[in-house]
PDB file of C-alpha atoms in Angstrom:
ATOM      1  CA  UNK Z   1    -148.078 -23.011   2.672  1.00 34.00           C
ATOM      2  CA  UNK Z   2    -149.215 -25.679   0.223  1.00 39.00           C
ATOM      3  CA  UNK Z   3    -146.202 -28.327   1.839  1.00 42.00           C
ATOM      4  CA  UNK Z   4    -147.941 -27.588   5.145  1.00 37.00           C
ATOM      5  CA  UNK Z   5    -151.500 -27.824   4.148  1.00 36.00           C
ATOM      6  CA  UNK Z   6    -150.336 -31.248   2.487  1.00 42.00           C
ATOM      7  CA  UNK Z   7    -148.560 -32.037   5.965  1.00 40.00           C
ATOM      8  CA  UNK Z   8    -152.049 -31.793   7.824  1.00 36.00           C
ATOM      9  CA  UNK Z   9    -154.250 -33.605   5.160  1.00 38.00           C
ATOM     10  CA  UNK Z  10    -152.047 -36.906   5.622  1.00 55.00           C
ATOM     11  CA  UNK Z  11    -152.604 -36.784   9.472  1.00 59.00           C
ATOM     12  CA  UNK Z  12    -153.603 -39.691  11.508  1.00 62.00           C
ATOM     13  CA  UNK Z  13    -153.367 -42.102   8.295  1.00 71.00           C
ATOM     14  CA  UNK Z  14    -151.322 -44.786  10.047  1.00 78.00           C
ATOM     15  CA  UNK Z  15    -148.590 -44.652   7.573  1.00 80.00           C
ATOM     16  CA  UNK Z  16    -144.848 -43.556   8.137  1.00 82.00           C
ATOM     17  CA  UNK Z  17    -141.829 -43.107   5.588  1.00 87.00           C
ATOM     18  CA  UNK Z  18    -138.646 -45.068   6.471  1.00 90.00           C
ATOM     19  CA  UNK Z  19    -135.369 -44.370   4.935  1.00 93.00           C
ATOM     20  CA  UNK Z  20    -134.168 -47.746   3.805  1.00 95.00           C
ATOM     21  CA  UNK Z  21    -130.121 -48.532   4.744  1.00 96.00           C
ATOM     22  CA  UNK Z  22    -127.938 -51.124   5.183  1.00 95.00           C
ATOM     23  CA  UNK Z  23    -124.777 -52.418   7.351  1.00 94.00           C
ATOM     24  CA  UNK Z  24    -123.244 -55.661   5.562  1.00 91.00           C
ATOM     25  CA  UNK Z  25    -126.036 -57.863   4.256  1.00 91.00           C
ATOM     26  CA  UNK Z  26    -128.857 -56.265   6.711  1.00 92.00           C
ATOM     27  CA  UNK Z  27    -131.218 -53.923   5.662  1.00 94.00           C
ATOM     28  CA  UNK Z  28    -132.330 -51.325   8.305  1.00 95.00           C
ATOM     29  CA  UNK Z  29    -134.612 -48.243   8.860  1.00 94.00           C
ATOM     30  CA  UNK Z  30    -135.022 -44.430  10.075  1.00 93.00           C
ATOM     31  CA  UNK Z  31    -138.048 -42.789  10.202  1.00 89.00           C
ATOM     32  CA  UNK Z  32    -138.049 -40.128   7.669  1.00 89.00           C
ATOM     33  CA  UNK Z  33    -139.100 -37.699  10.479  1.00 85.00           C
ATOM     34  CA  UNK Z  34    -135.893 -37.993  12.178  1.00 89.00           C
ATOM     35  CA  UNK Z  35    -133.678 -37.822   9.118  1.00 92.00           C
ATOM     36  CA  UNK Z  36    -132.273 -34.280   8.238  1.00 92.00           C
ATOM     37  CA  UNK Z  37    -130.056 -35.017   5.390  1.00 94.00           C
ATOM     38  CA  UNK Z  38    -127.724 -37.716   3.928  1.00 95.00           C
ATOM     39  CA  UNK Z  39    -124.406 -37.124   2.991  1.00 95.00           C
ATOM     40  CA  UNK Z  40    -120.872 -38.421   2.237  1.00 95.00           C
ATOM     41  CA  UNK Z  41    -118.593 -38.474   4.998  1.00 93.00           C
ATOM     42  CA  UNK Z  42    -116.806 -35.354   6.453  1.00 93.00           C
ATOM     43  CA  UNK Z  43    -113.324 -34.947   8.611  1.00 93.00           C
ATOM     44  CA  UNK Z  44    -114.101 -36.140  11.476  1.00 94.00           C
ATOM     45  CA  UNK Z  45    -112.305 -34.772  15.064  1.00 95.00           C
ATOM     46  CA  UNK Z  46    -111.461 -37.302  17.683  1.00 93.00           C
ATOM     47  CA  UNK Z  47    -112.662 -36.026  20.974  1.00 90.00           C
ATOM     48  CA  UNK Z  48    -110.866 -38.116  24.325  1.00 91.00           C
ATOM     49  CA  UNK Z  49    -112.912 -40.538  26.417  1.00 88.00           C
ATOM     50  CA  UNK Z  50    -115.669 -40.474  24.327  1.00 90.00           C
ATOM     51  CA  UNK Z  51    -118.226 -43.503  24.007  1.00 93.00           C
ATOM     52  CA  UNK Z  52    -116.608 -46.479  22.175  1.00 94.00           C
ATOM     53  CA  UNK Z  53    -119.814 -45.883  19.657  1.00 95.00           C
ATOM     54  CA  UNK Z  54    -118.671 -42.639  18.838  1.00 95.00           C
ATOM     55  CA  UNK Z  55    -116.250 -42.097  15.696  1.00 95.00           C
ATOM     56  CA  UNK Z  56    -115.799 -38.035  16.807  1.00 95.00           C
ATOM     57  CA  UNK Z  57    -117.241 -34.956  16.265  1.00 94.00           C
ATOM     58  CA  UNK Z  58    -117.890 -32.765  13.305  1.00 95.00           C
ATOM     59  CA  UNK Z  59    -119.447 -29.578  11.982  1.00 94.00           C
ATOM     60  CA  UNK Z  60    -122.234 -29.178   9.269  1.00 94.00           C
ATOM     61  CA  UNK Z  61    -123.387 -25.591   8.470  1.00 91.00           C
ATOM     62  CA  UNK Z  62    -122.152 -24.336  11.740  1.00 91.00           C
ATOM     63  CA  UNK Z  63    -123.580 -27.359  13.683  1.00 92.00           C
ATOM     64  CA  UNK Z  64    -121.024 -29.876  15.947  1.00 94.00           C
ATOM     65  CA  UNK Z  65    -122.763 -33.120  16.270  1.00 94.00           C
ATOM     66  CA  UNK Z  66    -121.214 -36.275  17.591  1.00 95.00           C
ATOM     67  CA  UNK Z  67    -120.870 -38.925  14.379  1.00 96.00           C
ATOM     68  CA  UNK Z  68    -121.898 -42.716  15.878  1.00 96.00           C
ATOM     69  CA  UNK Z  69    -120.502 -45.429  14.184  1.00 96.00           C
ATOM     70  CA  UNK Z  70    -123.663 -47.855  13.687  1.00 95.00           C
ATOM     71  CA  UNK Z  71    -121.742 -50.838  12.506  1.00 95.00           C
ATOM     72  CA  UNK Z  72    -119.767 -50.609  15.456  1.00 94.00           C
ATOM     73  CA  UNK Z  73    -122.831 -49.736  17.730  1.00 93.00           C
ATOM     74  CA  UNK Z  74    -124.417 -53.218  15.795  1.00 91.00           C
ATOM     75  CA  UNK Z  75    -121.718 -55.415  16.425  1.00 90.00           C
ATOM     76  CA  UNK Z  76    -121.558 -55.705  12.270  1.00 90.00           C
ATOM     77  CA  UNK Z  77    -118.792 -55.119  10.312  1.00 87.00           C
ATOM     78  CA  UNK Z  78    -118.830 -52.562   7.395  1.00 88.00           C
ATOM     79  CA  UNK Z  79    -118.434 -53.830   3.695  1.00 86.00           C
ATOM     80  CA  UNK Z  80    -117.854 -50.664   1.982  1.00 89.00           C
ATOM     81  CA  UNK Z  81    -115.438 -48.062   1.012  1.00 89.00           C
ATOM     82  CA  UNK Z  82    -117.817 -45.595   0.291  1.00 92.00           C
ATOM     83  CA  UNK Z  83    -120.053 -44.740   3.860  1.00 95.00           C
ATOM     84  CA  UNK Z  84    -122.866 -42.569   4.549  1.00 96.00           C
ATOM     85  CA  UNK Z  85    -123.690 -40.603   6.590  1.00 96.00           C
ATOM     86  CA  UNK Z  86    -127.331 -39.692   8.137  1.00 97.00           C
ATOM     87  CA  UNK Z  87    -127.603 -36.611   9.535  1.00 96.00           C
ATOM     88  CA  UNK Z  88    -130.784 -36.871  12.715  1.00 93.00           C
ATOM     89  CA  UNK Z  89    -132.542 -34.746  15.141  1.00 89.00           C
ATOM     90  CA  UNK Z  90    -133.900 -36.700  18.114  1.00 84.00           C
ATOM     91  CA  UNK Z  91    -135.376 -35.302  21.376  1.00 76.00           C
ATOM     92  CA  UNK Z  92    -134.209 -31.733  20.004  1.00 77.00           C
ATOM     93  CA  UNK Z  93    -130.509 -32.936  19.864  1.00 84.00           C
ATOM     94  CA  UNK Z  94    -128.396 -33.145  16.228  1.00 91.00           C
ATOM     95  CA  UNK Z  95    -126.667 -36.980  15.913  1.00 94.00           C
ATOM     96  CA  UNK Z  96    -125.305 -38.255  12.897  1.00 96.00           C
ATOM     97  CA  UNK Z  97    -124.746 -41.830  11.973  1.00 97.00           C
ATOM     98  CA  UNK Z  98    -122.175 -43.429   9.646  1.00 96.00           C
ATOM     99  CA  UNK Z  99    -124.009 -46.013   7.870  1.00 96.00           C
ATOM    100  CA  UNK Z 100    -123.320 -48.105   4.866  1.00 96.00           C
ATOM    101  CA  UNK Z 101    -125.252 -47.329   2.150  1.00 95.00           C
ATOM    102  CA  UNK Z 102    -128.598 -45.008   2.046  1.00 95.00           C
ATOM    103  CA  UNK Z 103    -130.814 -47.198  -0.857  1.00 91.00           C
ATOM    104  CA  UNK Z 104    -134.511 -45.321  -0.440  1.00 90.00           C
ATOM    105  CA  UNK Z 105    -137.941 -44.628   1.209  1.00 92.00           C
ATOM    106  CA  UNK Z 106    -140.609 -47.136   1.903  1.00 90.00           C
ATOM    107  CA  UNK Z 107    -144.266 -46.006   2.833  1.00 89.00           C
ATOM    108  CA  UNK Z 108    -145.405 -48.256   5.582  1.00 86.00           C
ATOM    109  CA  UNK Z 109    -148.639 -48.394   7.165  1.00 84.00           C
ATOM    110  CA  UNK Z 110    -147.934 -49.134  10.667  1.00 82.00           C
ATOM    111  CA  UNK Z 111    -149.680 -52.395  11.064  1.00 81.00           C
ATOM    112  CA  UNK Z 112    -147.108 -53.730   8.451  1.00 82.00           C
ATOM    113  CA  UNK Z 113    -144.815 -53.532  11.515  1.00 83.00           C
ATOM    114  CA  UNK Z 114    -144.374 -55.947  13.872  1.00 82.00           C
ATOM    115  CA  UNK Z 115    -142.708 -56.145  17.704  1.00 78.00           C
ATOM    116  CA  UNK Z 116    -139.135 -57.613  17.293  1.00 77.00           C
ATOM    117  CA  UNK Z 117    -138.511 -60.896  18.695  1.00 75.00           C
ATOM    118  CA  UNK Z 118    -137.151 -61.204  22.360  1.00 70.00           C
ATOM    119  CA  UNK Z 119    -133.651 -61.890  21.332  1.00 63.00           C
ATOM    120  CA  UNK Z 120    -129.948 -60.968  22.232  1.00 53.00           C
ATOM    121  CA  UNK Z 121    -129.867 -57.373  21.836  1.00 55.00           C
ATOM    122  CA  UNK Z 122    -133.090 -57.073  20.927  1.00 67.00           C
ATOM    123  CA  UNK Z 123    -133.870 -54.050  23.038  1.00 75.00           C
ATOM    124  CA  UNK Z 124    -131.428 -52.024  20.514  1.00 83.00           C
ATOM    125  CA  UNK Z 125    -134.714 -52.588  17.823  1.00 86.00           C
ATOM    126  CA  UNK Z 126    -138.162 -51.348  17.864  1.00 83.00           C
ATOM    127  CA  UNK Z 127    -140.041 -53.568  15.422  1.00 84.00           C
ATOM    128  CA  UNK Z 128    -139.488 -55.804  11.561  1.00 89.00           C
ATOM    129  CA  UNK Z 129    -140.676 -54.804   8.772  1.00 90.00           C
ATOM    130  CA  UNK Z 130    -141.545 -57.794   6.131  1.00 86.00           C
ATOM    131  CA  UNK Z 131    -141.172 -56.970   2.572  1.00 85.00           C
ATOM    132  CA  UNK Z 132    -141.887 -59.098  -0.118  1.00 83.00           C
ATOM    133  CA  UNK Z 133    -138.613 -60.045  -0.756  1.00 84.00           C
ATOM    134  CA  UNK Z 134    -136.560 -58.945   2.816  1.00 88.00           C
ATOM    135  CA  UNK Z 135    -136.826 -57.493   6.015  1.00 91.00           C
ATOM    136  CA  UNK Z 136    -136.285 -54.539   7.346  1.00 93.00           C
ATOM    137  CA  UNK Z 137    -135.438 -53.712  10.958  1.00 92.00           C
ATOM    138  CA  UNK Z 138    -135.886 -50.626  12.573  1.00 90.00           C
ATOM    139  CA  UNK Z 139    -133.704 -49.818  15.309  1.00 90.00           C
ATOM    140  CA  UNK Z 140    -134.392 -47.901  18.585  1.00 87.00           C
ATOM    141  CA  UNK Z 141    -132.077 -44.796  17.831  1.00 89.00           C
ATOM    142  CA  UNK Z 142    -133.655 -43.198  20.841  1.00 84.00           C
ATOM    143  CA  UNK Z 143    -131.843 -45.846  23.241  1.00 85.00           C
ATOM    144  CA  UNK Z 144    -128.723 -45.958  21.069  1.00 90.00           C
ATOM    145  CA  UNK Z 145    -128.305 -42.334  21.752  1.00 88.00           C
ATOM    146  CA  UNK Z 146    -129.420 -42.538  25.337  1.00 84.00           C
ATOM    147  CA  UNK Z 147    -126.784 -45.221  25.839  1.00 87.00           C
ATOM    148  CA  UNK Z 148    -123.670 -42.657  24.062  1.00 88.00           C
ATOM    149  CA  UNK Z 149    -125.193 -39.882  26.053  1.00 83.00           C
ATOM    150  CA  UNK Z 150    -126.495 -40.901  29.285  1.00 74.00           C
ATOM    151  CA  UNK Z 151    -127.598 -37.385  30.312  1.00 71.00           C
ATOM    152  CA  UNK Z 152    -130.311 -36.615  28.074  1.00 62.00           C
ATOM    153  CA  UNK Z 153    -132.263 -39.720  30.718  1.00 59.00           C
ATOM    154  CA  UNK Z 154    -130.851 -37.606  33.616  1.00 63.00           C
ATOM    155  CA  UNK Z 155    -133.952 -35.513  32.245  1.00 61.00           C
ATOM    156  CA  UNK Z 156    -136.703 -38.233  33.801  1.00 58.00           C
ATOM    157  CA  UNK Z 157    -135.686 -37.710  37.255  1.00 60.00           C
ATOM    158  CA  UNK Z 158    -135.735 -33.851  37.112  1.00 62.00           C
ATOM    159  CA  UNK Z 159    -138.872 -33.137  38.744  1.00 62.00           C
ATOM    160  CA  UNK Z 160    -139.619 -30.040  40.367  1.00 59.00           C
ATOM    161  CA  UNK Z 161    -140.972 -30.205  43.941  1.00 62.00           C
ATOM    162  CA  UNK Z 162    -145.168 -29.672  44.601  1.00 65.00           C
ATOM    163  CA  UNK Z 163    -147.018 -29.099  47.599  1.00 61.00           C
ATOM    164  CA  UNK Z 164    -148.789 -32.028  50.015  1.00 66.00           C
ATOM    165  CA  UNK Z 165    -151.884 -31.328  48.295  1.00 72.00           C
ATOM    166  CA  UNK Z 166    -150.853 -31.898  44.267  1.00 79.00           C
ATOM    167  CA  UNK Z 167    -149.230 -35.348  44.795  1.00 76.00           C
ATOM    168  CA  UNK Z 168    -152.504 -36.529  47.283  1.00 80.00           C
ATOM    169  CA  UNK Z 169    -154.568 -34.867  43.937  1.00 84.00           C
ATOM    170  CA  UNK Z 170    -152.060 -36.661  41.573  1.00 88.00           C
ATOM    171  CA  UNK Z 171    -152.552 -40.380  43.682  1.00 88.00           C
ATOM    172  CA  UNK Z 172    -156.129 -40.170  42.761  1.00 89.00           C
ATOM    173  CA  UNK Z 173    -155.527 -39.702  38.778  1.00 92.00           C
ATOM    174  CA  UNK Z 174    -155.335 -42.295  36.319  1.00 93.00           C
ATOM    175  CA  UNK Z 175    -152.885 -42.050  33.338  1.00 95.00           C
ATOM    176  CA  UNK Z 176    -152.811 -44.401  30.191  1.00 96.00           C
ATOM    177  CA  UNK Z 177    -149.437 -44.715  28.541  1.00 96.00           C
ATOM    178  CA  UNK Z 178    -148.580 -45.820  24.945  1.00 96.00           C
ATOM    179  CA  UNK Z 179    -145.030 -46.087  24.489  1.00 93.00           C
ATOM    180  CA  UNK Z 180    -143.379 -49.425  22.975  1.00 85.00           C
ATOM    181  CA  UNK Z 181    -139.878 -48.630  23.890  1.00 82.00           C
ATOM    182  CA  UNK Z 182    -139.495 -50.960  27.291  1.00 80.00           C
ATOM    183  CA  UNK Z 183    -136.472 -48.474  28.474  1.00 79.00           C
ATOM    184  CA  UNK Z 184    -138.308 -45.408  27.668  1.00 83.00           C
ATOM    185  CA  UNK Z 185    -141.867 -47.054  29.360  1.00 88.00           C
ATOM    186  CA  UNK Z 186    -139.832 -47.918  32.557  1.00 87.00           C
ATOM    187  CA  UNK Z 187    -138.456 -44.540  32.632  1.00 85.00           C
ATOM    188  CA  UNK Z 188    -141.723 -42.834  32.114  1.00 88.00           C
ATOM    189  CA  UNK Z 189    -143.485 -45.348  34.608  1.00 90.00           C
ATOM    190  CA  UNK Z 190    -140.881 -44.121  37.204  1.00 88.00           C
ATOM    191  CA  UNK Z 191    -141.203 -40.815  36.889  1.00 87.00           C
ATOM    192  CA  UNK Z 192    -144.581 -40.540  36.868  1.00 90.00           C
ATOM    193  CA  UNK Z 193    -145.071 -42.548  40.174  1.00 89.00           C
ATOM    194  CA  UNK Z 194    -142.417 -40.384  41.734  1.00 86.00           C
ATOM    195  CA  UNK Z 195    -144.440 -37.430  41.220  1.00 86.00           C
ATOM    196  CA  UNK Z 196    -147.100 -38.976  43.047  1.00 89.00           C
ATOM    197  CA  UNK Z 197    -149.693 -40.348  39.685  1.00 91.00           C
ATOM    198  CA  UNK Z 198    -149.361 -44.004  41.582  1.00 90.00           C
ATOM    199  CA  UNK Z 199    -151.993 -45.339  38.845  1.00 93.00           C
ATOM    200  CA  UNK Z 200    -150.672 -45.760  35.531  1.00 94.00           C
ATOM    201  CA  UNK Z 201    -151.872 -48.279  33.017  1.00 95.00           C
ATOM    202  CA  UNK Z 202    -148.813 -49.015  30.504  1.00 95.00           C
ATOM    203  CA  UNK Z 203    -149.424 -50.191  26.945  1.00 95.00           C
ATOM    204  CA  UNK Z 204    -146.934 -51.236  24.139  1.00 90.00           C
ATOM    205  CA  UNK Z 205    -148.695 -49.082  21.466  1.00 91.00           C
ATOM    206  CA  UNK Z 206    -151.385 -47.259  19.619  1.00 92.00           C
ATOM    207  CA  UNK Z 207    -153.465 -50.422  18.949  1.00 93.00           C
ATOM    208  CA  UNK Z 208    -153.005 -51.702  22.603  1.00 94.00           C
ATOM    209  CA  UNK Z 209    -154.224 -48.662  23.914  1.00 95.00           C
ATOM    210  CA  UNK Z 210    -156.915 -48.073  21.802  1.00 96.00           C
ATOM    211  CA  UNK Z 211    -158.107 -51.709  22.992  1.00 95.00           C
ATOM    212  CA  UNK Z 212    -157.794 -50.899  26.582  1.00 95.00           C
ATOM    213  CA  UNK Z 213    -159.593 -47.366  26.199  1.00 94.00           C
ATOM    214  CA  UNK Z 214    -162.519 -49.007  24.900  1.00 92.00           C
ATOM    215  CA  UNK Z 215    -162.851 -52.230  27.137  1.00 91.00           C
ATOM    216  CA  UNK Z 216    -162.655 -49.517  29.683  1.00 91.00           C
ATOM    217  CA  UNK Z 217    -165.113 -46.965  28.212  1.00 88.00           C
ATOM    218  CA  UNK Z 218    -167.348 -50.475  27.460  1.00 86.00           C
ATOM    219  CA  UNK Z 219    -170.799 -50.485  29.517  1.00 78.00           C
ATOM    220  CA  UNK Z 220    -171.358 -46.531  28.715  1.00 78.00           C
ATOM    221  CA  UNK Z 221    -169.231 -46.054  31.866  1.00 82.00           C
ATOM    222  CA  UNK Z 222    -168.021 -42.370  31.441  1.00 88.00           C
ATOM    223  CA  UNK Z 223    -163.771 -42.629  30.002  1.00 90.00           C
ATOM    224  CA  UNK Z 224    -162.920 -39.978  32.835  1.00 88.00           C
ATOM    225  CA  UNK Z 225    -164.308 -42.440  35.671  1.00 89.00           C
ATOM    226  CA  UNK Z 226    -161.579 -44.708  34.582  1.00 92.00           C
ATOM    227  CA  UNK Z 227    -158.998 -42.748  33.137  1.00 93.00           C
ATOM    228  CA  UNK Z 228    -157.949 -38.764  32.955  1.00 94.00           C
ATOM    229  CA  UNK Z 229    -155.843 -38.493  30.546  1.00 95.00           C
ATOM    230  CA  UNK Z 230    -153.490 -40.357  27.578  1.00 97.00           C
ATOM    231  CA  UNK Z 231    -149.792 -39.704  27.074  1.00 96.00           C
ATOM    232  CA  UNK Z 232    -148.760 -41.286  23.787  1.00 96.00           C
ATOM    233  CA  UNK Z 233    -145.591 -41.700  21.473  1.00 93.00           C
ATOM    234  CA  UNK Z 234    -145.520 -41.027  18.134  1.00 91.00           C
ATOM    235  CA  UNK Z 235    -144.213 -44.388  17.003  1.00 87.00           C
ATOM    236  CA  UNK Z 236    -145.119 -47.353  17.590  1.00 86.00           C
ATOM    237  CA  UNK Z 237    -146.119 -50.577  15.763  1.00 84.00           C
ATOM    238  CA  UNK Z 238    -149.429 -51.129  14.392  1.00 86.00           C
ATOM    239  CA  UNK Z 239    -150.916 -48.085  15.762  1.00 90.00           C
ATOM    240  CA  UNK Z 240    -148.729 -44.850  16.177  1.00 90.00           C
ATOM    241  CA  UNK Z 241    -149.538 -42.051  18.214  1.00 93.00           C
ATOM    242  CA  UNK Z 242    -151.296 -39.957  15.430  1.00 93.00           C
ATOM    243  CA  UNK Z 243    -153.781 -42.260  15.048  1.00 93.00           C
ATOM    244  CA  UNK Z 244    -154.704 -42.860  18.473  1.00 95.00           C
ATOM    245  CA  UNK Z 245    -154.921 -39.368  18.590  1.00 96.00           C
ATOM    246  CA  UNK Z 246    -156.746 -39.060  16.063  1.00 94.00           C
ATOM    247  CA  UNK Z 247    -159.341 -41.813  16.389  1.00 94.00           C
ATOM    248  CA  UNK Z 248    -159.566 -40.272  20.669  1.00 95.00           C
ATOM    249  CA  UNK Z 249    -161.027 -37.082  19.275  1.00 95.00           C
ATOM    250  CA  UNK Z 250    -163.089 -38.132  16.465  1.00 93.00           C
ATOM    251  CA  UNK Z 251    -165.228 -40.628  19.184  1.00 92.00           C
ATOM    252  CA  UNK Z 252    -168.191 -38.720  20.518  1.00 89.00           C
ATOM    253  CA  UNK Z 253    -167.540 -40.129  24.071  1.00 89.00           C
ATOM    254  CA  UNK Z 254    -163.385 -40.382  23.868  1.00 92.00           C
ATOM    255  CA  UNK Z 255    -163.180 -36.712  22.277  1.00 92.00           C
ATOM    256  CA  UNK Z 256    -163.009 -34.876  25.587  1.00 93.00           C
ATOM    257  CA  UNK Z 257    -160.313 -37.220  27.164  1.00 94.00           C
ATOM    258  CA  UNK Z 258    -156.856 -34.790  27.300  1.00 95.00           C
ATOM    259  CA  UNK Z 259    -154.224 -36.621  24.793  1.00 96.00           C
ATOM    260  CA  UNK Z 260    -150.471 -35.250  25.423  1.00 96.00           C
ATOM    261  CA  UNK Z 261    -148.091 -36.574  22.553  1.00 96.00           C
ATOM    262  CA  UNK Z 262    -144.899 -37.144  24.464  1.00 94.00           C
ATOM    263  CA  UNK Z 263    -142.130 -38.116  21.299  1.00 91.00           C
ATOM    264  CA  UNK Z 264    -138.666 -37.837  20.098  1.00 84.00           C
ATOM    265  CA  UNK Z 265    -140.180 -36.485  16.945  1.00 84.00           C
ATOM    266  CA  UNK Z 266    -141.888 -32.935  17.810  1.00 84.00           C
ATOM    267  CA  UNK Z 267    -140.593 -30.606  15.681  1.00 80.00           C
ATOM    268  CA  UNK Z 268    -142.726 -27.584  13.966  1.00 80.00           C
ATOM    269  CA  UNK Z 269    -143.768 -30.113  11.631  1.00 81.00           C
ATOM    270  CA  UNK Z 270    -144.466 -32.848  13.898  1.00 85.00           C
ATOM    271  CA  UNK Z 271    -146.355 -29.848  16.121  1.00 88.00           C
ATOM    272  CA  UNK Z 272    -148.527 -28.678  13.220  1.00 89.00           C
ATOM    273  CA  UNK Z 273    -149.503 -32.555  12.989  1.00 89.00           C
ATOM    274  CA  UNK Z 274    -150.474 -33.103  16.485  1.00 91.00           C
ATOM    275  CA  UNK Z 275    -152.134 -29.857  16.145  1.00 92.00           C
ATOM    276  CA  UNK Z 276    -154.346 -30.725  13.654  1.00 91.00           C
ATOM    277  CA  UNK Z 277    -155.727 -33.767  15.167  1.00 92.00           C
ATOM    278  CA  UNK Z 278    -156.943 -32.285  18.223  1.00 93.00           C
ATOM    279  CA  UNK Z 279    -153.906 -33.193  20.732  1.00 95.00           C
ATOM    280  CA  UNK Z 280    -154.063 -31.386  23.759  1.00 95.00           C
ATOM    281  CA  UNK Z 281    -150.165 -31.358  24.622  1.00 94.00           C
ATOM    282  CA  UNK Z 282    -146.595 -32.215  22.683  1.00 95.00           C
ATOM    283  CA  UNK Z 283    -143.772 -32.198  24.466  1.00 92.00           C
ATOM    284  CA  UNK Z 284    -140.493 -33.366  23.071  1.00 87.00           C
ATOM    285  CA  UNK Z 285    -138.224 -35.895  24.839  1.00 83.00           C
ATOM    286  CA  UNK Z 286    -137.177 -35.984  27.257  1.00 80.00           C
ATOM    287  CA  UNK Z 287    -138.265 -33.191  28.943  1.00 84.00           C
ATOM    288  CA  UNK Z 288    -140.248 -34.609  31.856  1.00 84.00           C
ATOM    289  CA  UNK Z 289    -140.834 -31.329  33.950  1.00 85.00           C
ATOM    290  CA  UNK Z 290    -142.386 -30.007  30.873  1.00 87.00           C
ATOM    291  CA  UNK Z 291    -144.832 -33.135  30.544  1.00 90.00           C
ATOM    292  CA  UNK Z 292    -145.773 -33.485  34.118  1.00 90.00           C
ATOM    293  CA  UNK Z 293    -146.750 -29.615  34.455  1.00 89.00           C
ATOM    294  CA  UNK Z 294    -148.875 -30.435  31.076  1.00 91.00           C
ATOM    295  CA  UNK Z 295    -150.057 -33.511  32.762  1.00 92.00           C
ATOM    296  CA  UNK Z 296    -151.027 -31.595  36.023  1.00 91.00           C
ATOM    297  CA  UNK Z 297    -152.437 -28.770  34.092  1.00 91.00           C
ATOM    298  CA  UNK Z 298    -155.597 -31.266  32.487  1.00 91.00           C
ATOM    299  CA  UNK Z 299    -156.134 -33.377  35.024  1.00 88.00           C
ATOM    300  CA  UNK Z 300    -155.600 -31.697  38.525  1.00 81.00           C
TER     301      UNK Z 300
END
């Protein structure tokens, strides 16, 4: 009880916990969130026609879970002898990753990190982190999983079928989306306009939509004449989803607008969080149905 209690106390800060690690000379980063364990590498079973990513498969306490080889994945080349590996739940699904070396965990606040750079292959990272004396990248383990398993995206086009009168209710809704991943925004962006919510403003994170819902709610125009609800990630750069959350339902005139967290991250920790700052809705990725009957059940 007291781990949980101290769970919901540092709610909506703006901070995260990386777990520093590195492939040849580059320093990289996990959420701590999505990190179940860290250990030394296992026997591994080759499976046939697998992704070119993936190393094999192996079992941990009863668990199979495919083992991606990041260097590999990175186009880097491993300088070590003596590998990691991380062990990470994502959208409900168990992935491990061999890795170089695991060194430790940062607190961040989440303004410390910044969009990457538009680069080769810079879709495969989700923001920098400067340190005083290196940087740290964090990588988009959400697409890199996506790409090795193409199914789990499958999920955004499974939409179940509604009546004439739900989609014309749906065209007149407005929907504001955080969500900095550009894959997992176009996704989301088609999806939701298949299902017949035609107006949806898109926004690259916490801080961007935070702007937006308050040049819109400027004027003391009423937020639900603009927009009806907010679907947000959990992270994002300078703002993450927590804190938009958060800072939604502490506003006298925001605090009635419907917030659904829509993240790789919900667990029953991640829940409790969301919980506790007044979200309406989680829904793990990348269940779509799930989010779109939430969606329909605030706003229709």
């Amino acid at each position: 009880m007291s781990e949980k209690k101290g769970i919901l106390l540092e709610t909506g800060t703006n901070e995260f916990e990386i777990v520093e690690f590195s492939i040849g000379p580059v320093s990289y980063g996990i959420n701590v969130a999505k990190v179940r364990e860290v250990i030394n590498p296992l026997p591994v079973t080759k499976m046939p026609n697998v992704h070119p990513w993936v190393d094999g498969i192996f079992t941990l306490r009863g668990r199979v879970m495919p083992l991606i080889n990041l260097p590999r994945c990175l186009g880097s080349q491993s300088t070590t002898t003596s590998p990691k590996i991380i062990v990470s739940e994502l959208n409900n699904y168990y992935v491990a990753f061999l890795v170089d070396e695991v060194s430790r965990i940062h607190r961040i606040s989440w303004t410390a990190m910044e969009p990457p750079p538009h680069i080769a292959n810079s879709d495969m990272v989700v923001g920098i982190i400067k340190m005083t004396d290196k940087m740290v990248v964090l990588l988009d383990f959400e697409k890199i999983v996506a790409d090795v398993n193409p199914e789990m995206n499958q999920k955004f086009n499974e939409i179940a079928e509604k009546s004439a009168d739900v989609t014309d209710i749906r065209q007149n809704k407005t929907i504001l989306v955080a969500e900095d991943s550009k894959m997992l925004r176009d996704l989301l962006l088609g999806t939701l306009h298949k299902a017949g919510y035609a107006n949806v403003i898109l926004t690259e994170n916490g801080l961007d939509a935070w702007e937006k819902i308050e040049q819109l709610a400027a004027g003391g125009v009423p937020i639900e004449s603009k927009i009806q609800l907010v679907i947000t990630d959990i992270e994002m750069p300078q703002m993450d989803g927590h804190h938009l959350t958060k800072r939604i339902k502490e506003h006298d005139k925001l605090n009635h607008l419907p917030v659904v967290i829509f993240s790789s991250l919900i667990n029953e920790e991640m829940r409790l969080k969301g919980q506790s700052i007044g979200a309406n809705g989680q829904v793990s990725k990348p269940e779509i149905t799930q989010l779109i009957d939430l969606v329909d059940k605030f706003i229709l």
